[in-house]
Short mmCIF file of C-alpha atoms and ligand atoms in Angstrom, two decimals:
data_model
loop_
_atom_site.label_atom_id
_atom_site.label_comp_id
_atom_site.label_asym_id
_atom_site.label_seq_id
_atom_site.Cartn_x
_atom_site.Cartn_y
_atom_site.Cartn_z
CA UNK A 646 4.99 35.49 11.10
CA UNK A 647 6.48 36.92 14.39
CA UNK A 648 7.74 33.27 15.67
CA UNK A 649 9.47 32.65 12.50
CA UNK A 650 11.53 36.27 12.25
CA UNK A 651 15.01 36.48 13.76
CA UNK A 652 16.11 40.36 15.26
CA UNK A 653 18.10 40.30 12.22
CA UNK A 654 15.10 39.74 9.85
CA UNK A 655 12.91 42.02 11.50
CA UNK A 656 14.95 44.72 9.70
CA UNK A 657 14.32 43.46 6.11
CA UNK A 658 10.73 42.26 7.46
CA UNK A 659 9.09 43.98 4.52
CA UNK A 660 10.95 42.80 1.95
CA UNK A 661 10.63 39.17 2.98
CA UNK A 662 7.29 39.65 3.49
CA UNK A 663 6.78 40.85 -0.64
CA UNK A 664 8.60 38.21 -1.48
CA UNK A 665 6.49 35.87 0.44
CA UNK A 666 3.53 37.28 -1.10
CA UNK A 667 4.85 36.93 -4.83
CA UNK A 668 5.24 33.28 -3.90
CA UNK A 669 1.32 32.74 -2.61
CA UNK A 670 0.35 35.07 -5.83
CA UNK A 671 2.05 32.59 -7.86
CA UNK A 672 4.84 34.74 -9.27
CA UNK A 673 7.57 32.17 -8.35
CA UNK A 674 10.33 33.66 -10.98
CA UNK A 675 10.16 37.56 -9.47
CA UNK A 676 9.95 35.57 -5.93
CA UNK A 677 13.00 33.73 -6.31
CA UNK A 678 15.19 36.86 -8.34
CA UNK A 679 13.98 38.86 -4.96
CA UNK A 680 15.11 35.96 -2.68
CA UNK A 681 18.37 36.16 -4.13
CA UNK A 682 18.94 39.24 -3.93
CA UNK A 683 18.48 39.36 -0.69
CA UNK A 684 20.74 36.51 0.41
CA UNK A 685 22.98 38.34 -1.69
CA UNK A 686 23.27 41.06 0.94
CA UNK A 687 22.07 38.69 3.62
CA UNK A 688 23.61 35.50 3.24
CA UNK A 689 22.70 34.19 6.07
CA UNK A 690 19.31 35.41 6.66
CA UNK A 691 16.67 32.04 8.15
CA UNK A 692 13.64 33.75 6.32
CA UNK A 693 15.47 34.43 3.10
CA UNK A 694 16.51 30.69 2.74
CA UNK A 695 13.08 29.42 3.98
CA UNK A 696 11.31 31.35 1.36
CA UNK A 697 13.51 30.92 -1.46
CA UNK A 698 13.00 27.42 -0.43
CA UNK A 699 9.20 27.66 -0.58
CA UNK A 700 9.78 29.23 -3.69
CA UNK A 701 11.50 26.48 -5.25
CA UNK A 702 9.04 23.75 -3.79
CA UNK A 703 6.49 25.43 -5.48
CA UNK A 704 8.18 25.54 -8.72
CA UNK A 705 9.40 21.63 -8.44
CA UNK A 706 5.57 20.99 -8.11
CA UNK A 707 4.12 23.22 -11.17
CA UNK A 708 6.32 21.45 -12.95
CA UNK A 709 6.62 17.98 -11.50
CA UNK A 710 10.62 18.72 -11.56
CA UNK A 711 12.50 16.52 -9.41
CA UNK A 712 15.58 18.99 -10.04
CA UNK A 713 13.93 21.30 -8.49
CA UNK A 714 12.43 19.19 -5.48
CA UNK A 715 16.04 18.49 -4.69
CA UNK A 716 16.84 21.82 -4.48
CA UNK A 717 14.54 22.71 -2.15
CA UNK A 718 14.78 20.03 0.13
CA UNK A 719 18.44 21.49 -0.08
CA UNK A 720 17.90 24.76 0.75
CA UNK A 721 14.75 23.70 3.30
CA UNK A 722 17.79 22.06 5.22
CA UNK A 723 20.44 24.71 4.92
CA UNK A 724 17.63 26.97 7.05
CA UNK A 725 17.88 25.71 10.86
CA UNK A 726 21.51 25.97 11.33
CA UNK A 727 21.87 29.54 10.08
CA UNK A 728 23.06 31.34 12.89
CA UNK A 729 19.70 32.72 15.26
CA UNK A 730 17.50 30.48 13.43
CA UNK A 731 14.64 30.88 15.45
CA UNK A 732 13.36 27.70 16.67
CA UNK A 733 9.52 27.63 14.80
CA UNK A 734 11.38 28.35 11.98
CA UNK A 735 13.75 25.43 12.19
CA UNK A 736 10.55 23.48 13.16
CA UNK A 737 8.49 24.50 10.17
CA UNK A 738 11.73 24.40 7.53
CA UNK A 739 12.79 20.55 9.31
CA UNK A 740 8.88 19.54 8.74
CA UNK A 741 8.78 20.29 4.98
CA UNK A 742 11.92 18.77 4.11
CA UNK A 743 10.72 15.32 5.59
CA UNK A 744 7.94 15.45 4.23
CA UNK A 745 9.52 16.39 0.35
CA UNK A 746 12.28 13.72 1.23
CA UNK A 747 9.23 11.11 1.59
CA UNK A 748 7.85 12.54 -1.21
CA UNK A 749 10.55 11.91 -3.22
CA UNK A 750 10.77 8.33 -2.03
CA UNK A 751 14.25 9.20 -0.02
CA UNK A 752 12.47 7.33 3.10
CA UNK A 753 15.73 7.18 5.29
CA UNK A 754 16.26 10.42 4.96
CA UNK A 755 13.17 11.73 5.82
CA UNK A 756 13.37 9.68 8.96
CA UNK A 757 16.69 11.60 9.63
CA UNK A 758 14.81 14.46 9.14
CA UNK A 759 12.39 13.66 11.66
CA UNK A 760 15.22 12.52 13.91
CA UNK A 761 16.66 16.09 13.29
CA UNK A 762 13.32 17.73 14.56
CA UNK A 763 12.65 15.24 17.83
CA UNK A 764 15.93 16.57 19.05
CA UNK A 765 15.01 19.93 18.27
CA UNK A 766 11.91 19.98 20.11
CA UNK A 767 11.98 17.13 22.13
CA UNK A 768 8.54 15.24 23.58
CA UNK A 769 5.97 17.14 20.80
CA UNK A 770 3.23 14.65 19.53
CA UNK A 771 3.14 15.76 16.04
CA UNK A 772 6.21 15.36 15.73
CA UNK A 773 6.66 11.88 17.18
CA UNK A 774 3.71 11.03 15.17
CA UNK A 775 5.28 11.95 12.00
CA UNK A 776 8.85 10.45 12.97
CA UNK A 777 6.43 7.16 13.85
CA UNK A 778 5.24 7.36 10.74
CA UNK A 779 8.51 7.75 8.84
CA UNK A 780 9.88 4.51 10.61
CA UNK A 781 6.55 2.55 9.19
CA UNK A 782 7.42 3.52 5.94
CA UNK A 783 10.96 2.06 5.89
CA UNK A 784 9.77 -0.81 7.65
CA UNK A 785 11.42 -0.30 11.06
CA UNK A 786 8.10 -1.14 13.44
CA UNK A 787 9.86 -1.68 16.45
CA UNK A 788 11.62 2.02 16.21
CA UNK A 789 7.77 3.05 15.30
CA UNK A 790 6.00 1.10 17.78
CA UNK A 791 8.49 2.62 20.55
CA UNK A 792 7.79 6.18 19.11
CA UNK A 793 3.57 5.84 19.24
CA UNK A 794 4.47 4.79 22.63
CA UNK A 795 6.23 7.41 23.73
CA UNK A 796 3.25 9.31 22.43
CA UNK A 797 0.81 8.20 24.28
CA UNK A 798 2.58 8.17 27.47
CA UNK A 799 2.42 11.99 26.85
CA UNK A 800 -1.06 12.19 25.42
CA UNK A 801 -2.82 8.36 26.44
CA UNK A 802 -5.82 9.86 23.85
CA UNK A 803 -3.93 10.79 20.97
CA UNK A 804 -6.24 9.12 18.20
CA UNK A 805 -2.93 9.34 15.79
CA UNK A 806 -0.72 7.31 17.68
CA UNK A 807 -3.51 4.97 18.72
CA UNK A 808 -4.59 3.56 15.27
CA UNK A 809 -0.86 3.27 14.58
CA UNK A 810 -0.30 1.43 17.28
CA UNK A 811 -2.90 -0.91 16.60
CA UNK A 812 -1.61 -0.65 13.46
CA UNK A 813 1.32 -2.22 14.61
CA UNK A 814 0.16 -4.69 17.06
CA UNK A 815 -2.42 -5.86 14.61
CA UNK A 816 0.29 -7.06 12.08
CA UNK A 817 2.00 -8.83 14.99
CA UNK A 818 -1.33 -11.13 15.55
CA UNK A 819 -1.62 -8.89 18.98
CA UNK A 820 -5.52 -8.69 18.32
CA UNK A 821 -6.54 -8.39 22.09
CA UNK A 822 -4.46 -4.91 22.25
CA UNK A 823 -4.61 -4.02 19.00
CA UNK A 824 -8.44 -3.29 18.63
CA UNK A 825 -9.54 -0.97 21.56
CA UNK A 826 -6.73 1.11 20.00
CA UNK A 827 -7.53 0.62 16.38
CA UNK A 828 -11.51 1.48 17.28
CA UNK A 829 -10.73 4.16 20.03
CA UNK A 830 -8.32 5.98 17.78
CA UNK A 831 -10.56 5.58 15.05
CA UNK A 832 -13.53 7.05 17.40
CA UNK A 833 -11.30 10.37 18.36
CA UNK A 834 -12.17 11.09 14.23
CA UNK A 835 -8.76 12.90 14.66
CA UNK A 836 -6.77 13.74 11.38
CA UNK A 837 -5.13 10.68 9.57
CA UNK A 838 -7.27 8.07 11.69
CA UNK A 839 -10.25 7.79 9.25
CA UNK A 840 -8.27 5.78 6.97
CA UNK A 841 -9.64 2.48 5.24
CA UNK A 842 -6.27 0.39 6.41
CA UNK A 843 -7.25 0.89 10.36
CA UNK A 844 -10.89 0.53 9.60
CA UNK A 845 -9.91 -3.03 7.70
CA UNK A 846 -7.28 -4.31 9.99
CA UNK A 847 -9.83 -3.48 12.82
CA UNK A 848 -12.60 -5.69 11.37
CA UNK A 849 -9.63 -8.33 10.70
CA UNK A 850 -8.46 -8.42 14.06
CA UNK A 851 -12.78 -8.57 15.84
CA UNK A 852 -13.17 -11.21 13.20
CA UNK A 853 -10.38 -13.18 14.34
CA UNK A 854 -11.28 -13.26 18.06
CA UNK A 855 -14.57 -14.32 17.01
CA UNK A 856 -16.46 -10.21 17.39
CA UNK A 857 -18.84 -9.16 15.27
CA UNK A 858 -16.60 -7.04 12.86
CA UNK A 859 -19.43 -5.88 10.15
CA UNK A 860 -20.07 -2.60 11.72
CA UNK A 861 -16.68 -1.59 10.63
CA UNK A 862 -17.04 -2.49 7.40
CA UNK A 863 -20.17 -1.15 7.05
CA UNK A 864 -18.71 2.13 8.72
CA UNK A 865 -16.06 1.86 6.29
CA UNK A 866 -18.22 1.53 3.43
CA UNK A 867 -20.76 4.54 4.12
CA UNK A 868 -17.48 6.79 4.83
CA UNK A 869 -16.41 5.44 0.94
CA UNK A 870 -13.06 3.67 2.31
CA UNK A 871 -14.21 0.78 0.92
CA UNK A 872 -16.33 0.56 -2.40
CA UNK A 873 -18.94 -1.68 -0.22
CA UNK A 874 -18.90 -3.82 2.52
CA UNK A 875 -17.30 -6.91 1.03
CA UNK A 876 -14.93 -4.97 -1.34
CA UNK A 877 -12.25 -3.71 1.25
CA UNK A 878 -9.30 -3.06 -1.73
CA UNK A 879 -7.28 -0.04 -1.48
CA UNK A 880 -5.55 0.63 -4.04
CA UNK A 881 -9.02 1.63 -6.49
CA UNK A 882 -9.22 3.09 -10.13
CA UNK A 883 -12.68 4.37 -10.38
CA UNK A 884 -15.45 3.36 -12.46
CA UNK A 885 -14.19 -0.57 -13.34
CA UNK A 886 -17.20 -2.67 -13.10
CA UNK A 887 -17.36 -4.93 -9.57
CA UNK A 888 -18.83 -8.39 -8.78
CA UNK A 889 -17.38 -11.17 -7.29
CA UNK A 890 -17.44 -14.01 -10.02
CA UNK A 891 -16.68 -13.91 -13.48
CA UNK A 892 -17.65 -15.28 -16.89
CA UNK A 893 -15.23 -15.29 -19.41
CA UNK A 894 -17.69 -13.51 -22.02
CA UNK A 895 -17.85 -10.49 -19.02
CA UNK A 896 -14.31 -9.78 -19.25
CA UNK A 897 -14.29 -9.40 -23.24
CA UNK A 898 -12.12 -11.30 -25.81
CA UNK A 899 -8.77 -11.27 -24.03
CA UNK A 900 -10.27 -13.26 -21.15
CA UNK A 901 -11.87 -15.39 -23.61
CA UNK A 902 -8.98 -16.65 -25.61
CA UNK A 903 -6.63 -16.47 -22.05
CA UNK A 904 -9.48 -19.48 -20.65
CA UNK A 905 -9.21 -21.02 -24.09
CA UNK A 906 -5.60 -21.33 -24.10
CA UNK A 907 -5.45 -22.29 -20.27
CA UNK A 908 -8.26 -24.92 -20.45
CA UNK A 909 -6.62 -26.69 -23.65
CA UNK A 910 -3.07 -26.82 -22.05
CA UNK A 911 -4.33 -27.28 -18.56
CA UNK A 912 -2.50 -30.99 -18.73
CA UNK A 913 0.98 -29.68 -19.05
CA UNK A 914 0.43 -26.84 -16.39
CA UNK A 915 -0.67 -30.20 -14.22
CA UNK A 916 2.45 -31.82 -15.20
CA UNK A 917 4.63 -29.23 -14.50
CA UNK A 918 3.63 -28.58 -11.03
CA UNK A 919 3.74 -32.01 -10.12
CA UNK A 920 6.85 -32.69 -11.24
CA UNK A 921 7.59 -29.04 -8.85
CA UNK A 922 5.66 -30.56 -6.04
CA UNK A 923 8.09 -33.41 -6.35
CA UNK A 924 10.96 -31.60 -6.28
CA UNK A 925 13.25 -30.56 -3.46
CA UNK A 926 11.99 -28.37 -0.71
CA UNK A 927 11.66 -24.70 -1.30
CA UNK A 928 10.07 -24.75 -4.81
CA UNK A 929 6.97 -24.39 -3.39
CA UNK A 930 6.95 -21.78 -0.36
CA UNK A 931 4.28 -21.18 2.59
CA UNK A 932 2.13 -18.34 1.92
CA UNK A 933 3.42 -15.35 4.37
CA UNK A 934 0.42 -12.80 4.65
CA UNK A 935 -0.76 -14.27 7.59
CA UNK A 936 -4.05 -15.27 5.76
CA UNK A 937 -4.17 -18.89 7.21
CA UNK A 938 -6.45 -19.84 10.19
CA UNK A 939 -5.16 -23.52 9.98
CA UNK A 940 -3.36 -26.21 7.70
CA UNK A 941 -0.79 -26.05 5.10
CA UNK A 942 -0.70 -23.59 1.94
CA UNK A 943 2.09 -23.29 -0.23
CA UNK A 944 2.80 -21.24 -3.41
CA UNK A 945 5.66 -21.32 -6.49
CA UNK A 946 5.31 -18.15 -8.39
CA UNK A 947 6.07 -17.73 -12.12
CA UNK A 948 5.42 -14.04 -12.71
CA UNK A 949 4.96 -11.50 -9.94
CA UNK A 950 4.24 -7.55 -10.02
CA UNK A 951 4.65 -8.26 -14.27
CA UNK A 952 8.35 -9.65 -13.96
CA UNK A 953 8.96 -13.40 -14.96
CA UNK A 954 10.88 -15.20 -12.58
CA UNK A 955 13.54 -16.41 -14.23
CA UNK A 956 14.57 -19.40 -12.35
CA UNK A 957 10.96 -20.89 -11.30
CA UNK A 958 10.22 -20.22 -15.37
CA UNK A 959 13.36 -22.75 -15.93
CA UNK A 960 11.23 -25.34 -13.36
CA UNK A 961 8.26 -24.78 -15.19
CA UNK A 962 8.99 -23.23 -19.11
CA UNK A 963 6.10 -25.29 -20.80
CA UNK A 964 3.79 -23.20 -18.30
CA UNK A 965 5.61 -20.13 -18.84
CA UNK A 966 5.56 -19.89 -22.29
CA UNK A 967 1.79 -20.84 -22.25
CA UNK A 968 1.52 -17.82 -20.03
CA UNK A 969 3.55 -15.85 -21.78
CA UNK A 970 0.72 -15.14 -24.59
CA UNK A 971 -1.40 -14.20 -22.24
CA UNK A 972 -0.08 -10.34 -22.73
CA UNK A 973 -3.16 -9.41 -19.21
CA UNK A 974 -1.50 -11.70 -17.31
CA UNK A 975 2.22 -11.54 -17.73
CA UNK A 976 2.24 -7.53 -17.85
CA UNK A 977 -0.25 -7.28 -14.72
CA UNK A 978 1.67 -5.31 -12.67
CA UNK A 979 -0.56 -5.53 -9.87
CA UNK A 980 -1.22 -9.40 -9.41
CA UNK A 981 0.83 -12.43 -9.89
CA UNK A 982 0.88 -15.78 -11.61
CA UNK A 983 1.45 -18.66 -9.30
CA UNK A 984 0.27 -22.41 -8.48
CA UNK A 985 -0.93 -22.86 -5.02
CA UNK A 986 -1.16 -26.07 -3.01
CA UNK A 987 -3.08 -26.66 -0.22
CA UNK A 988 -3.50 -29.74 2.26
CA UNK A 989 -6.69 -31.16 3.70
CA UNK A 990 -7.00 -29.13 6.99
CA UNK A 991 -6.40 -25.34 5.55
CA UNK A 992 -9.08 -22.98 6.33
CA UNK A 993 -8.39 -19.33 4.59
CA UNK A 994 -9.96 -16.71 6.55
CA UNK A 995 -11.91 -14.34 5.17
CA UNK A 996 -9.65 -11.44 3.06
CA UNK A 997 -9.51 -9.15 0.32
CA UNK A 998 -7.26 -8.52 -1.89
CA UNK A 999 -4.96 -5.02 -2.42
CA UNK A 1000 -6.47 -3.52 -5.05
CA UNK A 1001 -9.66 -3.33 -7.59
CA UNK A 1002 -7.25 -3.37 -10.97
CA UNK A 1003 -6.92 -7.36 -11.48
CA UNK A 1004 -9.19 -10.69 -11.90
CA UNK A 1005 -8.02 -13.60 -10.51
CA UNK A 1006 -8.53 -16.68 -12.32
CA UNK A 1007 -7.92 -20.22 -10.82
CA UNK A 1008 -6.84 -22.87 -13.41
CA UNK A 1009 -8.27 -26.46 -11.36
CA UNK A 1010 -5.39 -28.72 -11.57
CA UNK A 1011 -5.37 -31.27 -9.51
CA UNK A 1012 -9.00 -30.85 -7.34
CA UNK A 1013 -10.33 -33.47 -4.77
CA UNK A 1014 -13.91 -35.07 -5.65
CA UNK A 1015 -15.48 -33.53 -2.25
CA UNK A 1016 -14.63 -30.81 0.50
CA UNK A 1017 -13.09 -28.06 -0.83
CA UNK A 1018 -15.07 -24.73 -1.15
CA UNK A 1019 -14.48 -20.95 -2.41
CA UNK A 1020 -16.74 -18.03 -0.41
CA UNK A 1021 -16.46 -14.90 -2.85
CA UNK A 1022 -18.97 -12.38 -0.81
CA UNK A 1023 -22.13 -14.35 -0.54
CA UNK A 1024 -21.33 -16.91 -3.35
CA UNK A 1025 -19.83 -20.06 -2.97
CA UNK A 1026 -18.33 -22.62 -5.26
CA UNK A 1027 -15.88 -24.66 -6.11
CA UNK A 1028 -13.11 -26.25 -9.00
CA UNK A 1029 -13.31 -28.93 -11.59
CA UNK A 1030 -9.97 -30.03 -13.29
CA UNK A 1031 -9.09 -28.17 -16.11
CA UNK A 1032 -11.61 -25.71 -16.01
CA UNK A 1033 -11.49 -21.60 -14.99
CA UNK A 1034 -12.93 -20.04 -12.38
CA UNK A 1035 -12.46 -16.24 -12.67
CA UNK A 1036 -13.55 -14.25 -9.74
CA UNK A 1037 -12.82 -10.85 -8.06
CA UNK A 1038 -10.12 -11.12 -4.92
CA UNK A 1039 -10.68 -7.40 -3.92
CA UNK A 1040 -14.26 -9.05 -2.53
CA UNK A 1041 -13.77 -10.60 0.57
CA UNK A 1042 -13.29 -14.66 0.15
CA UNK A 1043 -12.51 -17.34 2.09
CA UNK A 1044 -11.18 -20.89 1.22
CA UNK A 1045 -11.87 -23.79 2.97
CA UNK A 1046 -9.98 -27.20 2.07
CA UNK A 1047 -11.61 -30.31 3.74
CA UNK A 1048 -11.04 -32.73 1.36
CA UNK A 1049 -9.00 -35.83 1.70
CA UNK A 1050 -6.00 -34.99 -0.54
CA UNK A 1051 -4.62 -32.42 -1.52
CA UNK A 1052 -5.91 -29.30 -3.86
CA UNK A 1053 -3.58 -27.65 -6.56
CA UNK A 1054 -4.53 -24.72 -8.75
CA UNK A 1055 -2.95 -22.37 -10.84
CA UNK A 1056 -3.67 -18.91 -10.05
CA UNK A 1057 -3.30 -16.36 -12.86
CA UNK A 1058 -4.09 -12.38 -12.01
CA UNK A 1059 -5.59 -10.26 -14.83
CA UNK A 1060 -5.77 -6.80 -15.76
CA UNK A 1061 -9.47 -5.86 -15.06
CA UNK A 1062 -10.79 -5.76 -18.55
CA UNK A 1063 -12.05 -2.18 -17.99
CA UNK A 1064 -8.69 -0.67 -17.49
CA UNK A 1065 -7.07 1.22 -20.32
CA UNK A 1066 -3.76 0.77 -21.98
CA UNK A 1067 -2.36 3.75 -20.44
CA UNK A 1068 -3.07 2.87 -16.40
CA UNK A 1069 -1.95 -0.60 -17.19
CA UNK A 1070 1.17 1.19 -18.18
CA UNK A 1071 1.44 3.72 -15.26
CA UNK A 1072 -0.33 2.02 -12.52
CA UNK A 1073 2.31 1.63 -9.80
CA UNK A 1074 2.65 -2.43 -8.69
CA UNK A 1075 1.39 -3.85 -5.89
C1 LMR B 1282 -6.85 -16.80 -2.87
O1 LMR B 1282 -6.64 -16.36 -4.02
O2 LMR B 1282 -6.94 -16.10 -1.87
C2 LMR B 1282 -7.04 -18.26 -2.67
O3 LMR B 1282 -8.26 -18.57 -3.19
C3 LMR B 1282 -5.93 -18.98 -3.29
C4 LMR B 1282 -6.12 -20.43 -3.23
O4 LMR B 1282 -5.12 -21.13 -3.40
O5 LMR B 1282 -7.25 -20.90 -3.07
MN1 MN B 1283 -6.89 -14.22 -1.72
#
């Protein structure tokens, strides 16, 4: 602990050091009373503070206390500009309160953080890395993409900064540059490159430029960041059954009566999204994941992440009250209810959905006599009017519409049938 002890602390070494121990033994309470006391006498000790703020961090994780996470990420900032703050210890103090503010969900102010500790010590990878990281999570990519950059102008192998990178350059539709840094980075097996989103995104991006991709997925797989090869969600709950189609009788009584209820009204559903397709533009809105190869797909969502939307109900309240006793469907959290138009022309390309937690059925509304196909894994089919198709979008599928008219469906996500009451309750949305 020599690199994080000022002169000054050197001379109470001992002391801090007890108190240190007491917090590794797990004796927080005695650990902070003898933290106190000695800020009492040495206010402005850098070791004191840090450990009274380790001290507190512990406690605000025993007891899940966001009080007490405040606190500490408080205190964890009050240590680097105590006077002869030695410069590890500003390092190590600036570190853990980014990554409690980020914790905490206070995502701009762990970037500040970061920001804090780059200026600190200026040009160190990990830190750049975790600053790049920081400015992912509130969505500034540029500031991030600049930041890997400047990474691997210091360190061109830094696995890290590569997958991010292709990270990056991947959700920009750069596929050419993205991959040798997705797959190199991956290769370096570094720390946070193994990670199920780089080892999708990479078979996304060889897919797309027409590579064999399955060795990723594969890779993926064997590693268990995917739950096999053509289920890529991740965002899992363990132990819910998997297979790419449904029958209503597999998903139990609720999915029953839901099919029941959506086949008998299936005419006003029709109806309604006509009369929406009709209507002026912006009702229905292109789908923005960047899952279309070619053609025109459009969506008008009713209920998303378990909210109604109030104003596309009011376009569409025979349909939404339908819904609305459909208790798996409107409180589904992780999925969405929606129709979905698509033009002669659209290919899908292959994708998988977020997470393992939902079904997705497909109401057929309006569906074209020939030409339009669904590819769930190694099954393909396709709609009839007014009948449900229930299948499993954390498989990989693909869509292909080659029909001479258009297609319209209404999509309705499920809870998976095998979840219980409480994680539908506490699962966060997606
Ligand atoms: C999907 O859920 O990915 C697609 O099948 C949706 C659609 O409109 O076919
Ligand atoms: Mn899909």
């Amino acid at each position: 602990k020599d690199s994080i002890t000022s002169a000054e602390d050197k001379k109470i070494r001992k002391e801090l050091d007890a108190a240190d121990k007491l917090v590794d033994d797990g004796d927080y309470d005695t650990a902070l009373k003898k933290f106190d006391a000695l800020l009492d006498i040495f206010p402005n000790s850098p070791r004191a503070l840090y450990g009274r703020a380790q001290a507190e961090d512990k406690v605000a994780e025993k007891w899940k206390s966001n009080e007490w996470l405040q606190t500490c990420i408080d205190t964890y900032g009050k240590v680097p500009s105590q006077k002869n703050c030695p410069k590890e210890l500003k390092k190590q103090a600036l570190m853990r309160q980014a990554n409690r503010l980020s914790f905490y969900g206070k995502l701009r102010q762990a970037v500040k953080a970061m920001g804090r500790l780059n200026e600190l010590v200026p040009g160190e990878p990990e830190i750049l890395n975790q600053l790049g990281v920081s400015y992912l999570m509130v969505g500034n990519n540029n500031a991030a993409k600049r930041v890997f950059g400047e990474v691997m102008q210091i360190r061109p192998e830094d696995g890290f900064a590569q997958v991010h990178l292709g990270f990056i350059l991947k959700s920009e539709t750069r596929y050419d540059e993205a991959i040798p840094l997705l797959r190199e980075g991956i290769q370096t097996g570094e720390e946070g490159t193994i990670d199920g989103r780089f080892f999708f995104h990479l078979g996304d991006a060889l897919y797309r430029t027409g590579q064999p991709e399955e060795y990723w997925y594969k890779n993926g797989a064997d590693r268990g960041l995917f739950a096999s090869m053509y289920q890529r969600s991740l965002y899992n709950e363990p132990n819910l059954r998997a297979q790419p189609f449904w029958t209503p009788e597999d998903g139990g009584d609720n999915f029953i009566r839901a099919v029941k209820r959506l086949e008998s009204s299936w005419r006003i559903i029709r109806a309604e999204g006509l009369k929406n397709m009709d209507a002026e533009k912006g009702v229905f809105l292109p789908e923005e994941e960047n899952l279309k190869n070619t053609g025109d797909w459009k969506q008008f969502t009713l209920f998303q992440r378990g909210k109604k939307q109030e104003a596309n109900c009011k376009r569409a309240p025979e349909t939404c009250s339908i819904i609305s006793f459909i208790k798996d469907a409107t409180g589904c959290t992780r999925g969405q209810v929606k129709y979905s138009i698509m033009q002669p022309g659209t290919h899908v390309w292959p994708h998988t959905g977020p997470t393992n937690c939902r079904l997705r059925m497909h109401l057929g509304l309006v569906i074209p006599k020939n030409g339009t196909r669904l590819r769930v894994a190694d099954d393909i089919r396709t709609w009839q009017e007014g009948k449900v198709l229930i299948f499993d979008d954390s498989f990989e599928h693909e869509v292909w519409q080659e029909a001479d008219s258009y297609r319209m469906i209404l999509i309705i996500d499920m809870w998976h049938p095998d979840l219980t009451d409480k994680q539908k309750k506490t699962l966060t949305p997606i």
